[in-house]
Amino acid sequence: MVSGHIFHCRKNSWPAEEYVGRTALQLLDFDGGAPPEQAWRRRLNSHANILKEFSVTFMEAMRMMSLGLRLWSYVREEASHGRKAPIDPFTKERCKPSASQGVPLGGMGSGSISRGFRGEFKNWHIIPGLCESSPVMENQFSIFVSRDGGNKKYSSVLAPGHHEGLKKNSDSGISSWDWNLSGQHSTYHALFPRAWTVYDGEPDPDLKISCRQISPFIPHDYKDSSLPTSVFVYTLVNTGRDRAKVSLLMTWANSIGGFSHNSGGHYNEPFIAEDGVSGVLLHHKTAKDNPPVTFAVAACETQNVNVTVLPVFGLSGENHVSAKEMWNTMQQNGHFDRENFSAGSSMPSSPGQKLCAAVSASTWVEPHGRCTVVFALAWSSPKVKFQKGCTYNRRYTQFYGTSEKSAVNLVHDALTKYKLWEEEIEKWQNPILKDERLPEWYKFTLFNELYFLVAGGTVWTDGQPPAIDEKNSPGSIQQKSSKRGTKDTKQGSVKDNHVNLTVEQVPHGGQMTNSDDHSVSKFAAVHGSQMQEQVNGLKSEEPIPYLISKDGPEHVGKFLYLEGVEYIMWNTYDVHFYASFALLDLFPKIELSIQRDFANAVLYEDRRKVKFLADGTSGIRKVKGAVPHDLGTHDPWHEMNAYNIHDTSKWKDLNPKFVLQIYRDFAATGDMQFGRDVWPAVCAAMDYMDQFDRDGDGLIENDGFPDQTYDAWTVHGISAYCGCLWLAALQAAATMAHRLGDRHFAEKYKLKFIKAKAVYEAKLWNGSYFNYDSGTSSNSRSIQADQLAGQWYTASSGLPPLFDEHKIRTALQKIFEFNVMKVKGGRMGAVNGMTPKGKVDETCMQSREIWTGVTYAVAANMLLHGMEHQGFTTAEGIFIAGWSEEGYGYWFQTPEGWTTDGHYRSLVYMRPLAIWAIQYAVSPPKAILEAPKVNLMDRIHISPHMARAISEISIRKIAPDNRCFPSSAFHCEC
């Protein structure tokens, strides 16, 4: 925990008055119209430069040539089945990534739409795993101002006109609109989940305008945080001497990005709801049998605000009013005809025809007067379908039902509840924003990095079992139930069962039932030795579902988030290890739900054959006892390990990371039932690792290939990274066993910890840091930034340190001086590898990269050990390179990493959420702070019999038995 006065950096670095005049700020300071002091800022006329992607060196390309050929073949094979490969470096986006991102819209898990700082709606992520990055330029806010009896008029789209793809010649489309905004006097202010755009005299010199974007991302609120909606609150201040009629216009295309409008069959209809809410519904028929999407665009009519709509306009003028005609109507009248509300549904669109809708809100603003106008957007796609057949209901349907027209209720509630949302958001954020110990840049970067939990392709289901599309599920053996969530209880033939289950998960003597507590897939399951005998002759092409429960005891449904928009794998666990601090702090029930999913997964086996692309060998998809790398891509929870470059059952970091996360969550929440429930999986995960301790010294060894999260960086023998994780896992498992009353396990792993620790220090400690590995390669003595990852989790969990405090601080200081400060003076973050001579380790592309999430993790570790200056200086490098004005433009799309010249790899990535590990270090959970200051490891007594028995055990090289502790009842000691 950090105490006292933390190192101050860039204090008041971005004062708001440098971007918006102080007078304008004062005038807008009512009804939330003024942006906060702490925010990320940009002028709207800022150049959105094209980002530079990394490239491999010639030698790296030669070494990876075989992998590249196999990956190319795999990508083509997946494409032939109409699927996108989880990793596809060969297909580039049509829209080149640029430094133009901003705060995304909506809550978590119901599809997302991002909004750039210049106002464009882009990065459409409605269909899981598919992101359309190009903006839909018809989606805009515009303004029309009339003064002095109509003699003085202003009209403009409220976005600069220099957008890629916007034609300059006059036509009947949106190029005919008035793109008069220069952006020179307009600024964007971001503090996720809100953003402010302030127009200081643009386009009307006597009008101050603030547009406040609000989304319902509210920590610990598991209802409203799932809602697909956002609100746009316009604050208007008339500084002129004339009364002004102001009309604001929201236009929206019936599209989910890209060329989705081309499929045809879309239609629009106006609506009037309660409380003055009215607008247009846009019904979108998606392609490839994906579930439909319905948008609702609306405004709130009040005594001072008049709302009208144009349900349909087109771009060409054929069959519908053209975009140009719509604009002219607004210029002349400032509103549409009231009769449009009774127009009914439009005719379905023809293929290639783009339908748009418009909502206008008009008001009079008196001289020196103020007014508020509120718009809202909602999108309803109640079902989420994955490409291999499973369809789930999204989380928000528990509260709004599965009707596509629930968008009306969503947009209504957004317009009537947004002030309550803001109160909760401010209640959450203010303690951090007002904490004088913290650097200013850190405060707003901390919140803005949370963009990924909305824009990172999240899916949040209601927790019910899926409906399965039999035609997309090869090898089906039972009839599909007509009811969603119910399964045929007739047991299939033995040959169709590939999943091993524990006794606790198979009730009634081994036959699966359709009880509330044990919902299964359409396949039956059996248990025990009979199962083990029968799976040996299975055909590799038969489908093997992963058994999932309806909903955990947390009752928050099931949650998925992608590793990144370029790495399409759900809940990638080695990366979740870093990112999970955000969920644990803000949505702990979701974090526990994810951990339960992985605890269940540890005990299963999927024997379908998979080809591993790194070496061309084959193996089974999921090995029993091994923690999966991910929960899949096209059929999550049922087909795990979409990652197929290496055989991750041989990775050395996944199982220790699982144990460490389980213990951290157990300690942070104090949830004893959670601890009991996942304990069998912890035991299995620990025992599985015995096979990698080949010399019986208690310490695992790496196998001479990249067998951990750095999957291009080879490791030989004992490694600083995996070895430290293993030491930490041994201590965490022993301590958890003691707390749960499993004496045998506690003794066993304490003894292993004592043995392993001595070996680790003897073989890797060189006096100032731990060597990269114990091998004899040219980089074995490299300084790895992440070498103390295990100690980071140990300190975060309130466990005693793995090593002498002097060694920990000495190693962290070495990392700071070499990996941080020797790269651009600390202005880029921590490079993964550095040679003892102070040169970047060029062994492979990952050793020479700076990983954003790892840098945040290293900074958190420094803070946990009293190194405040080093910690915040290290983390600030990511801010400077990624978020600052002099940086590379990676805001709201923080990549996995960048090279020392700023070229990125993998934009919009999960791991940077690790910045919340810094906040965890600054303000630990109450359960950690109030835990008794007792070293539980010292209370684990090792009997002579146990010590002798352990020393005589031969090292096993097979997956463990699921029986992890005696059948006697738990005796918890907390």
Short mmCIF file of N, CA and C in Angstrom, two decimals, residues 278 467 534 593 681 706 791 831 896:
data_model
loop_
_atom_site.label_atom_id
_atom_site.label_comp_id
_atom_site.label_asym_id
_atom_site.label_seq_id
_atom_site.Cartn_x
_atom_site.Cartn_y
_atom_site.Cartn_z
N SER A 278 -39.46 10.96 -27.83
CA SER A 278 -39.91 10.58 -29.17
C SER A 278 -38.72 10.53 -30.11
N ALA A 467 -29.14 -21.59 -26.83
CA ALA A 467 -29.91 -22.29 -27.85
C ALA A 467 -28.90 -22.68 -28.93
N GLN A 534 -13.55 -45.13 -22.13
CA GLN A 534 -14.33 -45.03 -23.34
C GLN A 534 -13.90 -43.91 -24.27
N SER A 593 -17.12 -14.75 -11.46
CA SER A 593 -17.79 -15.58 -12.46
C SER A 593 -16.80 -16.10 -13.50
N ALA A 681 -10.23 -27.34 -8.41
CA ALA A 681 -9.49 -26.94 -9.61
C ALA A 681 -8.10 -26.42 -9.26
N PRO A 706 8.96 -20.96 -26.57
CA PRO A 706 8.24 -19.88 -25.87
C PRO A 706 6.99 -20.41 -25.18
N GLN A 791 6.04 -12.03 -7.43
CA GLN A 791 6.11 -11.20 -6.23
C GLN A 791 5.06 -10.09 -6.27
N VAL A 831 10.93 -1.52 -21.48
CA VAL A 831 11.16 -2.50 -22.53
C VAL A 831 11.25 -3.88 -21.89
N GLU A 896 -1.10 -3.64 -27.44
CA GLU A 896 -0.32 -4.56 -26.61
C GLU A 896 1.06 -3.98 -26.33
#
